Tab-separated table of C-alpha atoms and ligand atoms in Angstrom:
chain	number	residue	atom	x	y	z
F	280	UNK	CA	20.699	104.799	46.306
F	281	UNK	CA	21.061	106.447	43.006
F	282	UNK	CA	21.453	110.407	42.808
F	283	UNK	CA	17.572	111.771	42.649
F	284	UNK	CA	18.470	113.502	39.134
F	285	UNK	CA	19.327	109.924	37.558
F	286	UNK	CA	16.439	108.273	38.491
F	287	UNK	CA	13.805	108.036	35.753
F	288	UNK	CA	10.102	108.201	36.228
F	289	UNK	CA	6.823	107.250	34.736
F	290	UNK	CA	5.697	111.129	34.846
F	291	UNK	CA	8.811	112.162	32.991
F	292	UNK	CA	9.037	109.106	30.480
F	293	UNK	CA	12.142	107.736	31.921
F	294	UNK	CA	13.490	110.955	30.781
F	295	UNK	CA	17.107	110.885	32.618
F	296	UNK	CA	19.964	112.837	32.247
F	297	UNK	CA	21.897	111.628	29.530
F	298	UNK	CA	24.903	109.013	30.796
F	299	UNK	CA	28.256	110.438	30.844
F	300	UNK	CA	29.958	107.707	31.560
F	301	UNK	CA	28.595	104.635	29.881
F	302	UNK	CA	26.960	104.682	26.459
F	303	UNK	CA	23.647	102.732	26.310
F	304	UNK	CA	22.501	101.280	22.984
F	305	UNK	CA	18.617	100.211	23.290
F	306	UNK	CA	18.223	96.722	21.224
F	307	UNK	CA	14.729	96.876	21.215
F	308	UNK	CA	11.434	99.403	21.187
F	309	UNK	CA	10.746	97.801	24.999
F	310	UNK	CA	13.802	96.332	26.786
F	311	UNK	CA	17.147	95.632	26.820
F	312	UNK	CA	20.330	97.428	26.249
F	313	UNK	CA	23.676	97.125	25.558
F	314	UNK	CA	26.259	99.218	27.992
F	315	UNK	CA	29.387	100.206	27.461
F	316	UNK	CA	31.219	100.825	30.689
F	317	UNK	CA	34.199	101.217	32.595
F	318	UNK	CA	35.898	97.298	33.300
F	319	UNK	CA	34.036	96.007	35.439
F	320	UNK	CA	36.336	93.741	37.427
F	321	UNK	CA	37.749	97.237	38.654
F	322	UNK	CA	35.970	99.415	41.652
F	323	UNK	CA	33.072	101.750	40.190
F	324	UNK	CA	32.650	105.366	40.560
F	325	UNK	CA	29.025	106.396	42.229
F	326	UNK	CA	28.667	107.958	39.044
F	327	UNK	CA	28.644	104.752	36.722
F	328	UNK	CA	26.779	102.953	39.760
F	329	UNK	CA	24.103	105.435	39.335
F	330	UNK	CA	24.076	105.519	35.686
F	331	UNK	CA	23.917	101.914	35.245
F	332	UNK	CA	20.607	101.640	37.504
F	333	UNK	CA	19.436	104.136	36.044
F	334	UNK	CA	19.413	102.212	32.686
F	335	UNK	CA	18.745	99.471	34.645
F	336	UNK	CA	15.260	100.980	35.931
F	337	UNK	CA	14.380	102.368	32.376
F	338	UNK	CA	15.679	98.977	29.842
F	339	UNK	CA	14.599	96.277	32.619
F	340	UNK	CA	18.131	94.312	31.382
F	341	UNK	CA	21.150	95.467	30.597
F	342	UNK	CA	24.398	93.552	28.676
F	343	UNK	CA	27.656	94.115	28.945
F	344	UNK	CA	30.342	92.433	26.722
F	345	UNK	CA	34.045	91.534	26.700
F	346	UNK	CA	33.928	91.848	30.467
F	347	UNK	CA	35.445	88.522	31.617
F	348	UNK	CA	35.153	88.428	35.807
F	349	UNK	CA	36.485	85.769	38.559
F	350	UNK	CA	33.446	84.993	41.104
F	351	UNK	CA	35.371	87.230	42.923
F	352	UNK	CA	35.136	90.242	40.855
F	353	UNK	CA	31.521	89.083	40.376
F	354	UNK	CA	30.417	89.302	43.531
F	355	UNK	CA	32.210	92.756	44.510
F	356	UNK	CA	30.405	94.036	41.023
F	357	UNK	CA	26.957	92.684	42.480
F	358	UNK	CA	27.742	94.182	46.098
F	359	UNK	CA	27.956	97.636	44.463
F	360	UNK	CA	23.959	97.649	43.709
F	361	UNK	CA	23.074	95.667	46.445
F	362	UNK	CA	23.446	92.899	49.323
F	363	UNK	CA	23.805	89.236	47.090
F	364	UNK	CA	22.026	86.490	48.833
F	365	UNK	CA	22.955	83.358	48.962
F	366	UNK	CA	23.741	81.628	45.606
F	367	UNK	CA	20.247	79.837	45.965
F	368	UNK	CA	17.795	78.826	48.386
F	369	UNK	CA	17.480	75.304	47.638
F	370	UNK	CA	20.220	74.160	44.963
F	371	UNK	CA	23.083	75.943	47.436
F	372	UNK	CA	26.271	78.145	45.704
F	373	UNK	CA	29.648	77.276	44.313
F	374	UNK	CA	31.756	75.793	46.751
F	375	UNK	CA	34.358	79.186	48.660
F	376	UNK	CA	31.880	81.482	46.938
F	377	UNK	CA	28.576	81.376	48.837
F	378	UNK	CA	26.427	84.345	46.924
F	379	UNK	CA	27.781	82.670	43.342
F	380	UNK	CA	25.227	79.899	42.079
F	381	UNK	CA	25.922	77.674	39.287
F	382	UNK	CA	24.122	77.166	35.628
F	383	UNK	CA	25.479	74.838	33.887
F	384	UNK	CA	24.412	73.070	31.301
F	385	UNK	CA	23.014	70.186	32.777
F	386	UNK	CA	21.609	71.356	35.946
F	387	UNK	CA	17.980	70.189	35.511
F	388	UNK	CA	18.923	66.672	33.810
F	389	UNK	CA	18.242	65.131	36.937
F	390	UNK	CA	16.933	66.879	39.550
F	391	UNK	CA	12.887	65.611	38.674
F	392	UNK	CA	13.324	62.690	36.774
F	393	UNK	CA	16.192	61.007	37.471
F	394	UNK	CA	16.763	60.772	33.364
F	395	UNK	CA	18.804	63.065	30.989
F	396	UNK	CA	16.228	65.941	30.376
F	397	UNK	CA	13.752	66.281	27.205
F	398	UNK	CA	12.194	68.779	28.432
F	399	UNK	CA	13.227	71.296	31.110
F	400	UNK	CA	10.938	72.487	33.176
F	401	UNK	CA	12.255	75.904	33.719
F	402	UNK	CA	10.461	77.769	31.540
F	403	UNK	CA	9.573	81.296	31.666
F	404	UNK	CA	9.863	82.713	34.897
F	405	UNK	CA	11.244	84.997	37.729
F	406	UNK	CA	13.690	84.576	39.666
F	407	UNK	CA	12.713	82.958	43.277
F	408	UNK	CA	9.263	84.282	43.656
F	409	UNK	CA	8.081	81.769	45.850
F	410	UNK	CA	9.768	83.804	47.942
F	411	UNK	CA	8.089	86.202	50.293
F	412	UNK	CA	10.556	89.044	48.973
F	413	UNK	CA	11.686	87.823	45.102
F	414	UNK	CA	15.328	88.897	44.441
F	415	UNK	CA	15.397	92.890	43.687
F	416	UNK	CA	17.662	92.043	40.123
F	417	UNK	CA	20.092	89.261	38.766
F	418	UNK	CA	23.656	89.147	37.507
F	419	UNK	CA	24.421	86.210	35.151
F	420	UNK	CA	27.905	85.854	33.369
F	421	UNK	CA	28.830	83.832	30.847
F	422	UNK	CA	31.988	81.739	30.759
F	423	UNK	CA	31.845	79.160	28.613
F	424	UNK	CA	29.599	79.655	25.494
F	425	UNK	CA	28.206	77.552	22.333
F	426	UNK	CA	29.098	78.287	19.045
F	427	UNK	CA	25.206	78.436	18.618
F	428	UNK	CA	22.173	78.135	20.420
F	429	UNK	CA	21.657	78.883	23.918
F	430	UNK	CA	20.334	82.090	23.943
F	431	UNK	CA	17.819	83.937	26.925
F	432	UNK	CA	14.929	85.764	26.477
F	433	UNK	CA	13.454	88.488	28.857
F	434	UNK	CA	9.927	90.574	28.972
F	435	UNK	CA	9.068	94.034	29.940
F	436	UNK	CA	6.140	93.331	32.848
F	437	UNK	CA	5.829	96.601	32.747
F	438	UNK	CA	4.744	97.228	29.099
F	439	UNK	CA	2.928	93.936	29.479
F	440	UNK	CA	0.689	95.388	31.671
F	441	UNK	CA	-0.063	98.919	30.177
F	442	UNK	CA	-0.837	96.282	27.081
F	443	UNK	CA	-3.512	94.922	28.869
F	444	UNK	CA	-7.433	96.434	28.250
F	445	UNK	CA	-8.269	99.117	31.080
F	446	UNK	CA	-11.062	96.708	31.894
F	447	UNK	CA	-8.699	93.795	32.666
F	448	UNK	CA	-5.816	95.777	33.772
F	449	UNK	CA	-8.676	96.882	37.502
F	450	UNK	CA	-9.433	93.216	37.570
F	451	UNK	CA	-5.940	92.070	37.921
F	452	UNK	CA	-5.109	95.391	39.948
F	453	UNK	CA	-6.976	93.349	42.698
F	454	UNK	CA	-6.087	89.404	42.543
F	455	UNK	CA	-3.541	87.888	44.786
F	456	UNK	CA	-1.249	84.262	43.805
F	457	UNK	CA	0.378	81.636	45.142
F	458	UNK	CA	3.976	81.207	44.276
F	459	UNK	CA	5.658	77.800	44.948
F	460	UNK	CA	8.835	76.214	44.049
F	461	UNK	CA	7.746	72.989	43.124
F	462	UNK	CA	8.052	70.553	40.655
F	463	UNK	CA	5.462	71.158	37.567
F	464	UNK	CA	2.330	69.304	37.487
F	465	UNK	CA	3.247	65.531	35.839
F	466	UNK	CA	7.138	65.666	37.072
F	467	UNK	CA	7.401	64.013	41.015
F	468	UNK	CA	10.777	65.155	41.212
F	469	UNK	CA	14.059	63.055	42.348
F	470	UNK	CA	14.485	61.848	45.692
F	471	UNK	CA	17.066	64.435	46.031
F	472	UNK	CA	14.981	67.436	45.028
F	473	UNK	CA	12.083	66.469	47.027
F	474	UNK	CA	14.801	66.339	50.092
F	475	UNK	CA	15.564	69.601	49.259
F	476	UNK	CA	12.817	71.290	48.576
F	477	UNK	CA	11.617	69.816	52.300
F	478	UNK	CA	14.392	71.261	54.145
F	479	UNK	CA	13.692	74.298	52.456
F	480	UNK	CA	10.174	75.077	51.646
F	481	UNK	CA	8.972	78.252	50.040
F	482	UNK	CA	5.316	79.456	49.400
F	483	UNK	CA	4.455	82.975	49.079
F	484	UNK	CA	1.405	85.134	48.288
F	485	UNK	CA	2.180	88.113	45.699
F	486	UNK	CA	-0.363	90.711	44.168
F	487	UNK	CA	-0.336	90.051	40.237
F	488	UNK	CA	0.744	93.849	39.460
F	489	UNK	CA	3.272	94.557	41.895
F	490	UNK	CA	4.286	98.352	42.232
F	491	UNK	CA	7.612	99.840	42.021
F	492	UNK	CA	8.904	102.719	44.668
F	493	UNK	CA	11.327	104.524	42.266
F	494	UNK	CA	9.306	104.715	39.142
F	495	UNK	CA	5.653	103.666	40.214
F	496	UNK	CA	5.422	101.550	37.560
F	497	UNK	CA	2.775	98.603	37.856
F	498	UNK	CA	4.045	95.342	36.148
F	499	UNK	CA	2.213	92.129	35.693
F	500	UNK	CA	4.472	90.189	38.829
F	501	UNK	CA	3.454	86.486	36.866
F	502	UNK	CA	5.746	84.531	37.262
F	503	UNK	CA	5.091	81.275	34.570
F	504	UNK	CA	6.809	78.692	36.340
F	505	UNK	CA	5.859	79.225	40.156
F	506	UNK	CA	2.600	81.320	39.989
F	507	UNK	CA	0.419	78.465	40.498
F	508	UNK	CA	-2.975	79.623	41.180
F	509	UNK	CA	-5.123	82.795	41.863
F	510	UNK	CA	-6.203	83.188	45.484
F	511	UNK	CA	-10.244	83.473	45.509
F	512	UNK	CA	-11.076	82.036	41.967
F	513	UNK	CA	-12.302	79.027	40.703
F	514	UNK	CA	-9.166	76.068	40.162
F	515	UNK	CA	-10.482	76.250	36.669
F	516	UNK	CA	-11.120	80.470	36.572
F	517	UNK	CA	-7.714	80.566	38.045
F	518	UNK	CA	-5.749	78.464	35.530
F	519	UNK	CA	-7.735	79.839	32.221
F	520	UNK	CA	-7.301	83.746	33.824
F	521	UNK	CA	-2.863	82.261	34.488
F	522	UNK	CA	-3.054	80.789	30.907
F	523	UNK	CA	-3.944	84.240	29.404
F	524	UNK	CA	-1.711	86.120	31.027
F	525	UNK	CA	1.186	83.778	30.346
F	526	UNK	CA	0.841	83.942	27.012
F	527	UNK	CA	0.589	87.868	27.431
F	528	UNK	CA	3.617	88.557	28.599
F	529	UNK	CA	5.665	86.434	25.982
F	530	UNK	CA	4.270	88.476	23.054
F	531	UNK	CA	7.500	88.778	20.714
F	532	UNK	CA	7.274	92.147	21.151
F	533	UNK	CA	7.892	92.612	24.525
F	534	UNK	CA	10.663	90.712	24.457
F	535	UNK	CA	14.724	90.698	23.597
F	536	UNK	CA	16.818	87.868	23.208
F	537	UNK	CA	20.767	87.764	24.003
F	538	UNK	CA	23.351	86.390	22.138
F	539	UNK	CA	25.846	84.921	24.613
F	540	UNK	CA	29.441	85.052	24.335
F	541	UNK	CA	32.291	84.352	26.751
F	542	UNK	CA	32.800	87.565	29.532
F	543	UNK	CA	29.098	88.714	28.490
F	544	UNK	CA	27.312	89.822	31.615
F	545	UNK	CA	23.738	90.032	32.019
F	546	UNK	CA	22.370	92.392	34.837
F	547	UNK	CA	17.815	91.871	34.938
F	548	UNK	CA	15.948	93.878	37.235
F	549	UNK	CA	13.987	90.993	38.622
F	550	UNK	CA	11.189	92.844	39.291
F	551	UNK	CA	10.167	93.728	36.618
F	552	UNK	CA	10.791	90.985	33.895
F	553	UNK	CA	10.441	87.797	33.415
F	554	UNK	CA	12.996	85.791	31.725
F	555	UNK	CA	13.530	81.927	29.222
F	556	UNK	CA	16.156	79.719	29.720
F	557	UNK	CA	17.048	78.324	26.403
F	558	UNK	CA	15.641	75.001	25.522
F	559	UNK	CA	17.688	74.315	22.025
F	560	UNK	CA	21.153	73.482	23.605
F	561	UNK	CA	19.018	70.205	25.056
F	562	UNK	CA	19.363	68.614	21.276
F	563	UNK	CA	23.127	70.041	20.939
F	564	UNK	CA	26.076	68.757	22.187
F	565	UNK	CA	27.905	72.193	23.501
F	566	UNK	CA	28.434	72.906	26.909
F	567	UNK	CA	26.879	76.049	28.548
F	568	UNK	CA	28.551	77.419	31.740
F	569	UNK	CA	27.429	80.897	33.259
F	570	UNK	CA	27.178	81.831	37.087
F	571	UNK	CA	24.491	83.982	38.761
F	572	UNK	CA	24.371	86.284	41.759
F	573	UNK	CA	21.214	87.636	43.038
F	574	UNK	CA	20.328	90.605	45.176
F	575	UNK	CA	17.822	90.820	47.753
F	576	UNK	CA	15.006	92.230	47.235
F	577	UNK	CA	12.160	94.189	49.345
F	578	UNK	CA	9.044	92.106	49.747
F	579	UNK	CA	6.654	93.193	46.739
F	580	UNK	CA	3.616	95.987	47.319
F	581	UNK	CA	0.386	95.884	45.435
F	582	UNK	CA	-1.822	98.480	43.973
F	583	UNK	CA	-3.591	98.609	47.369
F	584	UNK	CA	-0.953	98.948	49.202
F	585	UNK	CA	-1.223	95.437	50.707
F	586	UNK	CA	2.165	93.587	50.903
F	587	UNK	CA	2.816	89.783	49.669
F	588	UNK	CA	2.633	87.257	52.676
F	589	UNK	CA	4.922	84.392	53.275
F	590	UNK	CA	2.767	81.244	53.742
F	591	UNK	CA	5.753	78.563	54.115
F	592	UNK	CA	10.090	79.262	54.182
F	593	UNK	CA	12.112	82.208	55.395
F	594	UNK	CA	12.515	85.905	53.653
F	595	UNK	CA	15.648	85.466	51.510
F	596	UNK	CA	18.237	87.359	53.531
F	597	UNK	CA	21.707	89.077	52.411
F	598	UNK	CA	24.509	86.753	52.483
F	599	UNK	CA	26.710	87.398	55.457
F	600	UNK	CA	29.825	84.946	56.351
F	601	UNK	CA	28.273	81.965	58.539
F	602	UNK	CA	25.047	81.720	57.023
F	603	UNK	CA	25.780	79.310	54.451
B	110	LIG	FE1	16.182	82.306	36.164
């Protein structure tokens, strides 16, 4: 856990001791920054640990650059802010590394249709939700880069929901959701994928604004692409109430977008973003390789105090040698 004296709060407007040993360059009025640190492939002192989730908590996703790391390094980096899980639920890891999952380029092309994409269907979203208890935060690095195009987005949840009227923000306050990793309406999904998601099936109930122990921040917990409906409501009350607060939490300016290059590291607090994986590289010929580790994560709390409930799958658990 991070020294009590680094953690920002909502009562003291994230107001944390100043890092001494990174520098942290905001890139926009909401979220994101840039951190310079210490290599990264090397062991970290507490003190960089804590300073780094500290700007973690306060910028929702941090950036490091020029820090080129094996899976090995990656997943000793992860370790240091929490237990990594297992590369992913469904889609498995990257073979002799079993918390390390693989994005490449290509990695939706055929897993619903069959046929090279058009149009993926990972839009925005957070990671794993239709789990009972999401992933606490994300490492992605990048190892092999286009020239152009390929860039990810990510929104403050947070800001997103003080942005919301007082009136709508105690409606919300109260509504529950179904979270399911499924295929999008209109796309059956491969033979493969359907195997898959069989084997493995996960369906959870989260409150829509989640709270946060070590801030108390309240964030909108919508999660685009597996948020499928509004417990209690109306199929057509639910998907009007989803559609407006979808297109909430993309406003612009809650938003930054990162330029990838080769030994760039992004590090999300899962919780409390959501994040876009680039659509353009579809119409471009470049290849895109980057690698993700996840941590676990606690199971989400709501403004009642009522926890999320796992309707279908296991809790994601901490990858430990024999699991996989
Ligand atoms: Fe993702």
């Amino acid at each position: 856990m991070p020294s009590a004296a680094l953690v920002p709060s909502r009562e003291s407007g994230f107001a944390d001791l100043a890092p001494r040993h990174i520098a942290v360059h905001p890139l926009t009025g909401h979220i994101g920054a840039e951190i310079e640190a210490p290599d990264l492939s090397r062991p970290l002192s507490p003190e960089v640990v804590d300073e780094i989730r500290a700007a973690l908590l306060k910028w929702k996703v941090v950036f490091f650059r020029d820090q080129p790391l094996s899976h090995a390094e990656h997943v000793a980096l992860a370790s240091a802010f929490g237990a990594p899980t297992i590369g992913h639920p469904v889609f498995g890891f990257v073979e002799g590394y079993p918390q390390v999952y693989s994005i490449g380029r290509d990695r939706f092309a055929t897993r619903h249709t069959g046929e090279p994409l058009i149009r993926p269907w990972t839009g925005w979203h957070t990671d794993v939700t239709a789990a009972v208890n999401p992933p606490a935060a994300s490492i992605l690095r990048g190892v092999t880069i286009p020239p152009y195009g390929g860039d990810t987005f990510w929104t403050n949840l947070a800001v997103a929901y003080d942005a919301l009227s007082p009136t709508l923000r105690g409606f919300v306050d109260t509504l529950r959701g179904i979270h399911a990793f499924a295929p999008p309406e209109g796309q059956a999904g491969t033979a493969d994928f359907k195997e898959k998601n069989r084997r493995r099936p996960l369906v959870s109930e989260h409150p829509l604004v989640r709270v946060i122990p070590e801030t108390g921040e309240r964030v909108l917990f919508v999660s685009p692409s597996f948020l499928k409906s509004i417990t209690g409501l109306t199929p057509r009350e639910s998907q009007q109430l989803l559609d407006l607060l979808f297109e909430h939490i993309t406003r612009p300016e809650f938003t930054v977008r990162f330029r990838w290059r080769p030994g760039s590291i992004a590090f999300w607090d899962n919780r409390t973003t959501a994040h876009l994986a680039p659509r353009d590289i579809y119409s471009l010929d470049f290849d895109r390789q980057l690698y993700r580790i996840t941590l676990k994560g606690d199971v989400p709390v709501g403004v009642d105090g009522r926890s999320s409930s796992l309707i279908e799958g296991e809790p994601l658990e901490a990858f430990t040698a024999g699991t996989a």
